[in-house]
mmCIF file of C-alpha atoms in Angstrom:
data_model
loop_
_atom_site.group_PDB
_atom_site.id
_atom_site.type_symbol
_atom_site.label_atom_id
_atom_site.label_comp_id
_atom_site.label_asym_id
_atom_site.label_seq_id
_atom_site.Cartn_x
_atom_site.Cartn_y
_atom_site.Cartn_z
ATOM 1 C CA MET A 1 55.420 114.166 -31.851
ATOM 2 C CA HIS A 2 55.210 110.523 -31.365
ATOM 3 C CA PRO A 3 55.478 108.462 -28.424
ATOM 4 C CA ARG A 4 58.767 106.631 -28.756
ATOM 5 C CA ARG A 5 57.234 103.809 -26.682
ATOM 6 C CA PRO A 6 55.186 101.120 -28.986
ATOM 7 C CA GLU A 7 52.064 100.337 -28.961
ATOM 8 C CA GLY A 8 51.565 97.004 -27.948
ATOM 9 C CA PHE A 9 54.094 97.886 -24.526
ATOM 10 C CA ASP A 10 52.456 95.944 -22.157
ATOM 11 C CA GLY A 11 55.584 95.655 -19.242
ATOM 12 C CA LEU A 12 57.007 92.557 -20.356
ATOM 13 C CA GLY A 13 57.723 93.238 -24.091
ATOM 14 C CA TYR A 14 55.581 93.663 -27.370
ATOM 15 C CA ARG A 15 52.038 91.987 -27.560
ATOM 16 C CA GLY A 16 50.341 93.054 -30.693
ATOM 17 C CA GLY A 17 51.421 92.800 -34.038
ATOM 18 C CA GLY A 18 51.413 96.625 -34.828
ATOM 19 C CA ARG A 19 54.111 99.294 -34.099
ATOM 20 C CA GLU A 20 54.644 102.826 -34.787
ATOM 21 C CA GLU A 21 56.279 104.569 -37.275
ATOM 22 C CA PRO A 22 59.417 106.344 -36.319
ATOM 23 C CA CYS A 23 59.972 110.015 -36.680
ATOM 24 C CA PRO A 24 62.587 111.056 -39.045
ATOM 25 C CA GLY A 25 65.689 110.714 -37.795
ATOM 26 C CA VAL A 26 65.099 107.659 -35.050
ATOM 27 C CA ARG A 27 66.222 104.269 -35.535
ATOM 28 C CA PRO A 28 63.553 102.356 -35.249
ATOM 29 C CA PHE A 29 63.154 99.450 -32.592
ATOM 30 C CA GLY A 30 65.420 96.410 -33.455
ATOM 31 C CA GLY A 31 65.312 92.402 -31.887
ATOM 32 C CA GLY A 32 64.714 91.265 -28.660
ATOM 33 C CA ALA A 33 68.215 92.794 -27.158
ATOM 34 C CA GLU A 34 66.562 96.213 -27.745
ATOM 35 C CA MET A 35 63.370 95.188 -26.545
ATOM 36 C CA GLY A 36 64.578 94.931 -23.018
ATOM 37 C CA HIS A 37 65.159 98.325 -22.084
ATOM 38 C CA TRP A 38 61.423 98.372 -22.187
ATOM 39 C CA VAL A 39 60.948 96.238 -19.267
ATOM 40 C CA THR A 40 59.936 98.205 -16.649
ATOM 41 C CA THR A 41 57.280 96.820 -14.731
ATOM 42 C CA PRO A 42 57.539 93.813 -12.292
ATOM 43 C CA PRO A 43 56.824 90.381 -14.437
ATOM 44 C CA ASP A 44 53.463 88.525 -13.973
ATOM 45 C CA ILE A 45 52.403 86.011 -11.030
ATOM 46 C CA PRO A 46 50.802 83.436 -10.381
ATOM 47 C CA GLY A 47 47.419 84.888 -9.267
ATOM 48 C CA SER A 48 48.123 88.831 -11.124
ATOM 49 C CA ARG A 49 48.006 87.813 -14.667
ATOM 50 C CA ASN A 50 44.441 86.947 -15.688
ATOM 51 C CA LEU A 51 42.937 89.305 -12.908
ATOM 52 C CA HIS A 52 41.103 91.148 -15.717
ATOM 53 C CA TRP A 53 37.981 90.852 -17.487
ATOM 54 C CA GLY A 54 39.310 88.221 -19.903
ATOM 55 C CA GLU A 55 41.589 85.864 -21.415
ATOM 56 C CA LYS A 56 44.816 87.733 -21.010
ATOM 57 C CA THR A 57 46.198 91.005 -19.972
ATOM 58 C CA PRO A 58 44.394 93.594 -22.447
ATOM 59 C CA PRO A 59 47.592 95.499 -23.668
ATOM 60 C CA TYR A 60 48.505 98.999 -23.362
ATOM 61 C CA GLY A 61 45.864 101.727 -24.408
ATOM 62 C CA ALA A 62 43.553 98.128 -25.433
ATOM 63 C CA GLY A 63 40.635 98.071 -22.665
ATOM 64 C CA THR A 64 42.576 98.521 -19.387
ATOM 65 C CA PRO A 65 40.728 100.458 -16.475
ATOM 66 C CA LEU A 66 43.661 103.025 -16.764
ATOM 67 C CA GLY A 67 45.255 102.458 -20.133
ATOM 68 C CA ALA A 68 42.469 105.432 -21.630
ATOM 69 C CA ALA A 69 45.680 107.244 -23.212
ATOM 70 C CA GLY A 70 45.041 107.795 -26.844
ATOM 71 C CA LEU A 71 47.953 107.180 -29.661
ATOM 72 C CA ASN A 72 48.951 110.958 -29.704
ATOM 73 C CA GLU A 73 49.222 111.116 -25.478
ATOM 74 C CA GLU A 74 52.087 110.514 -23.253
ATOM 75 C CA PRO A 75 51.780 106.879 -21.416
ATOM 76 C CA GLY A 76 50.685 107.117 -17.701
ATOM 77 C CA LEU A 77 48.803 110.707 -18.470
ATOM 78 C CA GLY A 78 45.567 108.951 -18.821
ATOM 79 C CA ALA A 79 42.104 109.189 -17.346
ATOM 80 C CA GLY A 80 43.955 108.093 -13.484
ATOM 81 C CA GLY A 81 46.606 110.602 -14.181
ATOM 82 C CA PRO A 82 50.173 110.202 -13.449
ATOM 83 C CA GLY A 83 51.691 106.674 -13.969
ATOM 84 C CA ALA A 84 48.303 105.526 -13.103
ATOM 85 C CA GLU A 85 49.421 102.721 -16.163
ATOM 86 C CA GLN A 86 52.655 101.818 -14.012
ATOM 87 C CA LEU A 87 50.595 101.938 -10.682
ATOM 88 C CA ASN A 88 47.944 99.466 -12.557
ATOM 89 C CA ARG A 89 50.888 97.002 -13.663
ATOM 90 C CA PHE A 90 52.469 97.074 -9.981
ATOM 91 C CA ALA A 91 48.973 97.263 -8.106
ATOM 92 C CA GLY A 92 48.443 93.502 -9.806
ATOM 93 C CA PHE A 93 51.990 92.553 -8.734
ATOM 94 C CA GLY A 94 50.711 93.394 -5.255
ATOM 95 C CA ILE A 95 47.833 91.975 -4.971
ATOM 96 C CA GLY A 96 48.765 88.584 -6.601
ATOM 97 C CA LEU A 97 51.322 88.468 -4.089
ATOM 98 C CA ALA A 98 49.498 89.546 -1.343
ATOM 99 C CA SER A 99 47.184 85.891 -2.462
ATOM 100 C CA LEU A 100 49.933 84.046 -2.912
ATOM 101 C CA PHE A 101 51.219 84.643 0.898
ATOM 102 C CA THR A 102 48.075 84.161 2.244
ATOM 103 C CA GLU A 103 47.245 81.335 0.471
ATOM 104 C CA ASN A 104 50.081 79.167 1.384
ATOM 105 C CA VAL A 105 51.791 81.130 4.334
ATOM 106 C CA LEU A 106 49.038 82.485 6.850
ATOM 107 C CA ALA A 107 47.246 79.703 5.882
ATOM 108 C CA HIS A 108 49.724 76.810 6.712
ATOM 109 C CA PRO A 109 49.347 76.993 10.355
ATOM 110 C CA CYS A 110 45.706 76.442 10.288
ATOM 111 C CA ILE A 111 46.155 73.450 7.745
ATOM 112 C CA VAL A 112 48.346 71.961 10.464
ATOM 113 C CA LEU A 113 45.808 72.266 12.801
ATOM 114 C CA ARG A 114 42.957 70.846 10.788
ATOM 115 C CA ARG A 115 45.361 68.082 10.303
ATOM 116 C CA GLN A 116 45.962 67.042 13.706
ATOM 117 C CA CYS A 117 44.054 69.677 15.359
ATOM 118 C CA GLN A 118 46.716 70.081 18.186
ATOM 119 C CA GLY A 119 48.403 73.037 20.162
ATOM 120 C CA PRO A 120 50.435 75.919 19.057
ATOM 121 C CA ARG A 121 53.477 74.959 18.209
ATOM 122 C CA ALA A 122 55.287 74.042 15.284
ATOM 123 C CA LEU A 123 52.257 75.637 13.220
ATOM 124 C CA TRP A 124 54.761 75.773 9.883
ATOM 125 C CA LYS A 125 56.708 72.501 10.323
ATOM 126 C CA GLY A 126 56.141 70.695 7.326
ATOM 127 C CA MET A 127 55.869 73.572 4.958
ATOM 128 C CA GLY A 128 58.935 72.841 2.347
ATOM 129 C CA SER A 129 57.611 69.866 1.522
ATOM 130 C CA THR A 130 53.909 70.852 0.856
ATOM 131 C CA PHE A 131 55.497 73.471 -1.952
ATOM 132 C CA ILE A 132 57.604 70.504 -2.868
ATOM 133 C CA VAL A 133 54.396 68.317 -3.467
ATOM 134 C CA GLN A 134 53.008 71.261 -5.244
ATOM 135 C CA GLY A 135 55.557 70.898 -8.029
ATOM 136 C CA ILE A 136 55.936 67.502 -8.641
ATOM 137 C CA THR A 137 51.975 68.343 -9.239
ATOM 138 C CA LEU A 138 51.961 71.107 -11.121
ATOM 139 C CA GLY A 139 55.500 69.291 -13.255
ATOM 140 C CA THR A 140 53.864 65.956 -13.553
ATOM 141 C CA GLU A 141 50.693 67.452 -15.160
ATOM 142 C CA GLY A 142 52.827 69.344 -17.441
ATOM 143 C CA ILE A 143 54.309 66.100 -18.855
ATOM 144 C CA ILE A 144 51.587 63.819 -18.952
ATOM 145 C CA SER A 145 49.554 67.239 -20.792
ATOM 146 C CA GLU A 146 52.526 67.152 -23.175
ATOM 147 C CA PHE A 147 52.764 63.280 -24.292
ATOM 148 C CA THR A 148 49.458 62.770 -24.602
ATOM 149 C CA PRO A 149 46.273 64.096 -25.568
ATOM 150 C CA LEU A 150 44.900 64.830 -22.012
ATOM 151 C CA PRO A 151 43.836 68.348 -21.865
ATOM 152 C CA ARG A 152 45.545 70.355 -19.665
ATOM 153 C CA GLU A 153 43.359 73.920 -20.220
ATOM 154 C CA LEU A 154 39.638 73.657 -21.254
ATOM 155 C CA SER A 155 38.747 75.859 -24.409
ATOM 156 C CA HIS A 156 35.389 77.774 -24.274
ATOM 157 C CA LYS A 157 34.141 75.359 -26.801
ATOM 158 C CA TRP A 158 34.393 72.258 -24.552
ATOM 159 C CA ASN A 159 32.656 68.938 -25.015
ATOM 160 C CA LEU A 160 32.281 65.787 -22.830
ATOM 161 C CA LYS A 161 35.149 64.414 -24.677
ATOM 162 C CA GLN A 162 37.026 66.877 -23.669
ATOM 163 C CA ILE A 163 35.713 67.540 -19.769
ATOM 164 C CA GLY A 164 36.505 63.558 -19.359
ATOM 165 C CA GLY A 165 39.920 63.935 -20.484
ATOM 166 C CA HIS A 166 40.712 66.537 -18.894
ATOM 167 C CA LEU A 167 39.491 65.583 -15.492
ATOM 168 C CA LEU A 168 41.921 62.224 -15.742
ATOM 169 C CA LEU A 169 44.151 64.532 -16.352
ATOM 170 C CA LYS A 170 43.706 65.856 -12.668
ATOM 171 C CA GLY A 171 43.438 62.235 -11.514
ATOM 172 C CA LEU A 172 46.554 60.781 -12.943
ATOM 173 C CA THR A 173 48.471 63.758 -11.217
ATOM 174 C CA HIS A 174 47.042 63.339 -7.939
ATOM 175 C CA VAL A 175 47.723 59.662 -7.641
ATOM 176 C CA ILE A 176 51.445 60.086 -9.498
ATOM 177 C CA ALA A 177 51.590 62.742 -6.202
ATOM 178 C CA MET A 178 50.231 60.299 -4.344
ATOM 179 C CA PRO A 179 53.389 58.679 -2.288
ATOM 180 C CA PHE A 180 55.043 62.584 -1.992
ATOM 181 C CA TYR A 181 51.501 64.034 -0.739
ATOM 182 C CA SER A 182 51.180 60.707 2.240
ATOM 183 C CA ALA A 183 55.270 61.696 3.052
ATOM 184 C CA SER A 184 54.844 65.482 3.183
ATOM 185 C CA LEU A 185 51.663 64.843 5.147
ATOM 186 C CA ILE A 186 53.723 62.736 7.864
ATOM 187 C CA GLU A 187 55.794 65.872 8.354
ATOM 188 C CA THR A 188 53.151 68.329 9.401
ATOM 189 C CA VAL A 189 50.870 65.878 12.268
ATOM 190 C CA GLN A 190 54.444 64.078 13.575
ATOM 191 C CA SER A 191 55.438 65.667 16.844
ATOM 192 C CA GLU A 192 58.605 67.342 16.628
ATOM 193 C CA ILE A 193 58.943 65.068 20.302
ATOM 194 C CA ILE A 194 59.426 62.257 18.741
ATOM 195 C CA ARG A 195 61.263 63.649 15.158
ATOM 196 C CA ASP A 196 64.269 64.962 14.217
ATOM 197 C CA ASN A 197 64.038 68.404 12.263
ATOM 198 C CA PRO A 198 63.554 67.110 8.471
ATOM 199 C CA GLY A 199 65.148 68.280 5.064
ATOM 200 C CA ILE A 200 64.255 69.679 2.603
ATOM 201 C CA LEU A 201 64.354 66.588 0.601
ATOM 202 C CA ASP A 202 62.959 63.945 2.723
ATOM 203 C CA CYS A 203 59.642 64.164 1.429
ATOM 204 C CA VAL A 204 60.776 63.089 -1.806
ATOM 205 C CA LYS A 205 62.970 60.909 -0.361
ATOM 206 C CA GLU A 206 60.774 58.881 1.836
ATOM 207 C CA GLY A 207 57.546 59.066 -0.614
ATOM 208 C CA ILE A 208 60.703 57.068 -3.278
ATOM 209 C CA GLY A 209 61.144 54.902 -0.267
ATOM 210 C CA ARG A 210 57.279 54.143 0.166
ATOM 211 C CA VAL A 211 56.848 53.268 -3.860
ATOM 212 C CA VAL A 212 59.885 50.454 -3.560
ATOM 213 C CA GLY A 213 59.006 49.693 -0.156
ATOM 214 C CA MET A 214 61.996 50.208 0.824
ATOM 215 C CA GLY A 215 63.440 53.035 4.020
ATOM 216 C CA VAL A 216 60.487 53.432 5.380
ATOM 217 C CA PRO A 217 59.135 52.554 8.417
ATOM 218 C CA HIS A 218 56.126 50.871 8.432
ATOM 219 C CA SER A 219 54.136 47.871 10.084
ATOM 220 C CA LYS A 220 50.995 45.290 9.347
ATOM 221 C CA ARG A 221 48.305 47.791 9.313
ATOM 222 C CA LEU A 222 50.198 50.366 6.574
ATOM 223 C CA LEU A 223 48.423 50.394 3.777
ATOM 224 C CA PRO A 224 49.289 49.107 0.100
ATOM 225 C CA LEU A 225 49.247 52.201 -2.462
ATOM 226 C CA MET A 226 46.732 50.732 -4.506
ATOM 227 C CA VAL A 227 43.679 50.906 -1.665
ATOM 228 C CA LEU A 228 45.016 54.331 -1.511
ATOM 229 C CA ILE A 229 44.378 55.324 -5.338
ATOM 230 C CA PHE A 230 40.699 55.676 -5.287
ATOM 231 C CA PRO A 231 40.107 58.010 -2.225
ATOM 232 C CA THR A 232 43.040 60.142 -3.589
ATOM 233 C CA ALA A 233 42.308 60.851 -7.097
ATOM 234 C CA LEU A 234 38.691 61.142 -5.579
ATOM 235 C CA HIS A 235 39.635 63.885 -3.140
ATOM 236 C CA GLY A 236 41.272 65.572 -5.480
ATOM 237 C CA VAL A 237 38.994 65.558 -8.580
ATOM 238 C CA LEU A 238 36.447 66.137 -6.649
ATOM 239 C CA HIS A 239 38.233 69.925 -5.149
ATOM 240 C CA TYR A 240 38.798 70.774 -8.360
ATOM 241 C CA VAL A 241 35.542 70.146 -9.732
ATOM 242 C CA ILE A 242 33.876 72.469 -6.939
ATOM 243 C CA SER A 243 36.242 75.160 -6.964
ATOM 244 C CA SER A 244 35.868 75.960 -10.617
ATOM 245 C CA ILE A 245 32.148 75.588 -10.968
ATOM 246 C CA VAL A 246 32.041 77.977 -7.715
ATOM 247 C CA GLN A 247 34.918 80.299 -8.790
ATOM 248 C CA LYS A 248 32.995 80.870 -12.711
ATOM 249 C CA LEU A 249 29.693 81.454 -10.878
ATOM 250 C CA VAL A 250 30.939 84.174 -8.438
ATOM 251 C CA LEU A 251 33.027 85.971 -11.585
ATOM 252 C CA LEU A 252 30.164 85.748 -13.712
ATOM 253 C CA PHE A 253 27.811 87.459 -10.860
ATOM 254 C CA LEU A 254 30.642 89.906 -9.444
ATOM 255 C CA LYS A 255 31.072 90.367 -13.430
ATOM 256 C CA ARG A 256 27.079 91.503 -13.992
ATOM 257 C CA GLU A 257 27.288 93.386 -10.250
ATOM 258 C CA ASN A 258 29.967 95.900 -12.045
ATOM 259 C CA SER A 259 28.259 96.801 -14.706
ATOM 260 C CA HIS A 260 25.246 97.582 -13.529
ATOM 261 C CA SER A 261 27.414 100.043 -11.036
ATOM 262 C CA LEU A 262 27.926 103.148 -12.145
ATOM 263 C CA PRO A 263 30.689 104.712 -10.575
ATOM 264 C CA THR A 264 30.590 108.700 -9.910
ATOM 265 C CA GLU A 265 33.674 110.592 -12.151
ATOM 266 C CA SER A 266 35.749 111.716 -9.127
ATOM 267 C CA SER A 267 35.325 107.625 -8.333
ATOM 268 C CA THR A 268 36.223 106.033 -11.594
ATOM 269 C CA SER A 269 39.661 104.911 -11.282
ATOM 270 C CA VAL A 270 39.883 103.782 -8.156
ATOM 271 C CA GLN A 271 36.716 101.777 -8.681
ATOM 272 C CA SER A 272 37.673 100.594 -12.271
ATOM 273 C CA MET A 273 40.918 99.682 -10.520
ATOM 274 C CA LEU A 274 39.656 97.703 -7.879
ATOM 275 C CA ASP A 275 36.531 95.785 -10.186
ATOM 276 C CA ALA A 276 39.013 94.826 -12.522
ATOM 277 C CA TYR A 277 41.647 92.939 -10.099
ATOM 278 C CA PHE A 278 39.427 91.963 -6.880
ATOM 279 C CA PRO A 279 36.738 90.068 -8.345
ATOM 280 C CA GLU A 280 39.500 87.196 -9.076
ATOM 281 C CA LEU A 281 40.666 86.420 -5.976
ATOM 282 C CA ILE A 282 37.347 86.884 -4.242
ATOM 283 C CA ALA A 283 36.533 84.072 -6.530
ATOM 284 C CA SER A 284 39.681 81.883 -6.098
ATOM 285 C CA PHE A 285 38.891 82.522 -1.748
ATOM 286 C CA ALA A 286 35.166 81.662 -2.345
ATOM 287 C CA ALA A 287 36.118 78.238 -4.613
ATOM 288 C CA SER A 288 38.572 77.055 -2.323
ATOM 289 C CA LEU A 289 36.337 78.010 0.467
ATOM 290 C CA CYS A 290 33.235 75.794 -0.592
ATOM 291 C CA ALA A 291 35.246 73.123 -1.641
ATOM 292 C CA ASP A 292 37.211 72.452 1.416
ATOM 293 C CA VAL A 293 33.917 72.727 3.282
ATOM 294 C CA MET A 294 32.069 70.037 1.405
ATOM 295 C CA LEU A 295 35.171 67.873 1.165
ATOM 296 C CA TYR A 296 35.943 68.033 4.939
ATOM 297 C CA PRO A 297 34.330 64.630 5.754
ATOM 298 C CA LEU A 298 36.554 62.623 2.410
ATOM 299 C CA GLU A 299 39.910 64.647 3.287
ATOM 300 C CA THR A 300 39.502 63.517 7.605
ATOM 301 C CA VAL A 301 39.029 59.470 5.676
ATOM 302 C CA LEU A 302 41.651 60.193 3.471
ATOM 303 C CA HIS A 303 44.094 61.291 6.513
ATOM 304 C CA ARG A 304 43.795 58.744 8.345
ATOM 305 C CA LEU A 305 43.964 56.197 5.769
ATOM 306 C CA HIS A 306 47.888 57.542 4.846
ATOM 307 C CA ILE A 307 48.870 58.211 8.086
ATOM 308 C CA GLN A 308 47.478 54.185 9.053
ATOM 309 C CA GLY A 309 50.684 52.193 9.414
ATOM 310 C CA THR A 310 53.511 54.896 9.268
ATOM 311 C CA ARG A 311 54.209 54.487 13.073
ATOM 312 C CA THR A 312 53.368 58.308 12.972
ATOM 313 C CA ILE A 313 53.145 60.210 16.993
ATOM 314 C CA ILE A 314 51.510 63.100 17.303
ATOM 315 C CA ASP A 315 50.620 65.218 20.606
ATOM 316 C CA ASN A 316 47.849 64.315 22.657
ATOM 317 C CA THR A 317 45.404 67.250 21.953
ATOM 318 C CA ASP A 318 43.437 67.030 24.986
ATOM 319 C CA LEU A 319 46.185 67.089 27.951
ATOM 320 C CA GLY A 320 49.002 68.993 25.755
ATOM 321 C CA TYR A 321 52.198 67.196 27.549
ATOM 322 C CA GLU A 322 52.296 63.908 25.679
ATOM 323 C CA VAL A 323 52.590 62.415 22.642
ATOM 324 C CA LEU A 324 49.980 59.439 21.152
ATOM 325 C CA PRO A 325 50.409 56.762 18.620
ATOM 326 C CA ILE A 326 48.574 56.336 15.832
ATOM 327 C CA ASN A 327 47.043 52.347 15.990
ATOM 328 C CA THR A 328 43.998 52.374 13.521
ATOM 329 C CA GLN A 329 43.660 49.148 12.187
ATOM 330 C CA TYR A 330 41.149 50.302 9.245
ATOM 331 C CA GLU A 331 41.400 47.910 6.109
ATOM 332 C CA GLY A 332 40.109 50.775 2.949
ATOM 333 C CA MET A 333 37.748 54.155 2.271
ATOM 334 C CA ARG A 334 34.493 52.391 3.413
ATOM 335 C CA ASP A 335 36.012 50.435 6.521
ATOM 336 C CA CYS A 336 36.988 54.156 7.605
ATOM 337 C CA ILE A 337 33.827 55.974 6.872
ATOM 338 C CA ASN A 338 31.401 53.241 8.940
ATOM 339 C CA THR A 339 33.970 52.745 12.184
ATOM 340 C CA ILE A 340 34.263 56.592 12.324
ATOM 341 C CA LYS A 341 30.560 57.047 12.053
ATOM 342 C CA ARG A 342 30.024 54.074 14.567
ATOM 343 C CA GLU A 343 32.844 54.922 16.878
ATOM 344 C CA GLU A 344 32.811 59.077 16.609
ATOM 345 C CA GLY A 345 29.606 60.329 15.288
ATOM 346 C CA MET A 346 29.006 62.141 12.327
ATOM 347 C CA LEU A 347 30.781 64.693 14.129
ATOM 348 C CA GLY A 348 34.163 62.917 13.941
ATOM 349 C CA PHE A 349 34.375 63.614 10.504
ATOM 350 C CA TYR A 350 34.560 67.220 11.346
ATOM 351 C CA LYS A 351 37.202 67.218 14.204
ATOM 352 C CA GLY A 352 39.393 70.301 13.296
ATOM 353 C CA PHE A 353 36.876 71.853 11.565
ATOM 354 C CA GLY A 354 37.715 75.089 13.878
ATOM 355 C CA ALA A 355 41.017 75.098 11.789
ATOM 356 C CA VAL A 356 38.944 76.109 8.668
ATOM 357 C CA VAL A 357 36.701 78.822 9.747
ATOM 358 C CA VAL A 358 40.262 80.588 11.479
ATOM 359 C CA GLN A 359 42.273 79.822 8.350
ATOM 360 C CA TYR A 360 39.448 81.579 6.131
ATOM 361 C CA THR A 361 38.762 84.419 8.618
ATOM 362 C CA LEU A 362 42.510 85.286 8.024
ATOM 363 C CA HIS A 363 42.572 84.874 4.190
ATOM 364 C CA VAL A 364 39.615 87.587 4.904
ATOM 365 C CA ALA A 365 41.070 89.757 6.579
ATOM 366 C CA VAL A 366 43.749 90.162 4.060
ATOM 367 C CA LEU A 367 41.774 90.548 1.192
ATOM 368 C CA GLN A 368 40.265 93.544 3.245
ATOM 369 C CA LEU A 369 42.689 95.115 3.877
ATOM 370 C CA THR A 370 44.622 94.886 1.049
ATOM 371 C CA LYS A 371 41.879 96.670 -1.193
ATOM 372 C CA ILE A 372 41.168 99.200 1.754
ATOM 373 C CA ILE A 373 45.551 99.810 0.777
ATOM 374 C CA TYR A 374 45.187 99.825 -2.533
ATOM 375 C CA SER A 375 41.980 102.722 -2.947
ATOM 376 C CA THR A 376 43.842 104.502 -0.293
ATOM 377 C CA LEU A 377 46.700 104.616 -3.168
ATOM 378 C CA LEU A 378 44.825 105.789 -6.026
ATOM 379 C CA GLN A 379 42.923 107.870 -4.098
ATOM 380 C CA ASN A 380 46.032 109.940 -3.267
ATOM 381 C CA VAL A 381 47.452 109.316 -6.813
ATOM 382 C CA SER A 382 44.005 110.196 -8.778
#
């Protein structure tokens, strides 16, 4: 008896052009309303949708590590045991969710420490505004790519013109989001003794006020946005370039290593599952780490330029029981670099760097814990 599930089933509807012929007396599948009955697995989320070695998640039974069931077999009864394909889907969902939680929730206290190097109080302040800035960045990038020839993604057959347009798109996106990034930065470093709890949309209001020059407290030391354009765009584009290159190299290395490894028959399903999902997470981790470490001095300069003149009051990181005003007098990026080098030395560019170590140590711990949990679950199922 032929299975009723279509050949192209992938948990989210039909992927692929082919359909099986229905058995006599069985009503064929209809439109999109009937397809909804087959949606039984969690939706793809960022971090889990492209975790296979390819551009898209492979369709059911067509190359997935555990999707070895043939056309005449019941789904979920392949080499991975009962429910292997379903477990594969939920594993990808869970791994991607763990990655998002680590990068955005657990990492935020370390980002706050890195920006102001203060004590463990109010470590998650300003986290809502960081999500708003990310949303503005993604929305701006999508809108610009829709109404301009600037490519949002690079094809495999890229050329210098496409790379230039792609990097220009990234730079424009960071420039447009710059006022809101500045307002979010102030929320994360401002002492709670001075400032009341801000609303979620205060970041948007203060960003717009920074553009029009109204409603935002400032002084004569406040740098114009035109002065901040170059360092902001430079940091954003360099971070993207470095992280993209490192991610591609790590993925290539891990793919080559996995192709040489020959797991035993008893661990084939478990090892195939891990080899399919974790290389992407490891590559993303290595890319972010390398970019943050290499650009940390530039990030220090950028944050000092954004905060100057905004009447920001921070906690005293040395004594811990008083606050200090930001009263720097930098004239621009070059003056800030020269002043830090002259007055604080080269170590002045790396103040708060210990928080980076803590941040990525936590990230490694979560990745390792996730790997252990899924390895245990897969071994129990197989």
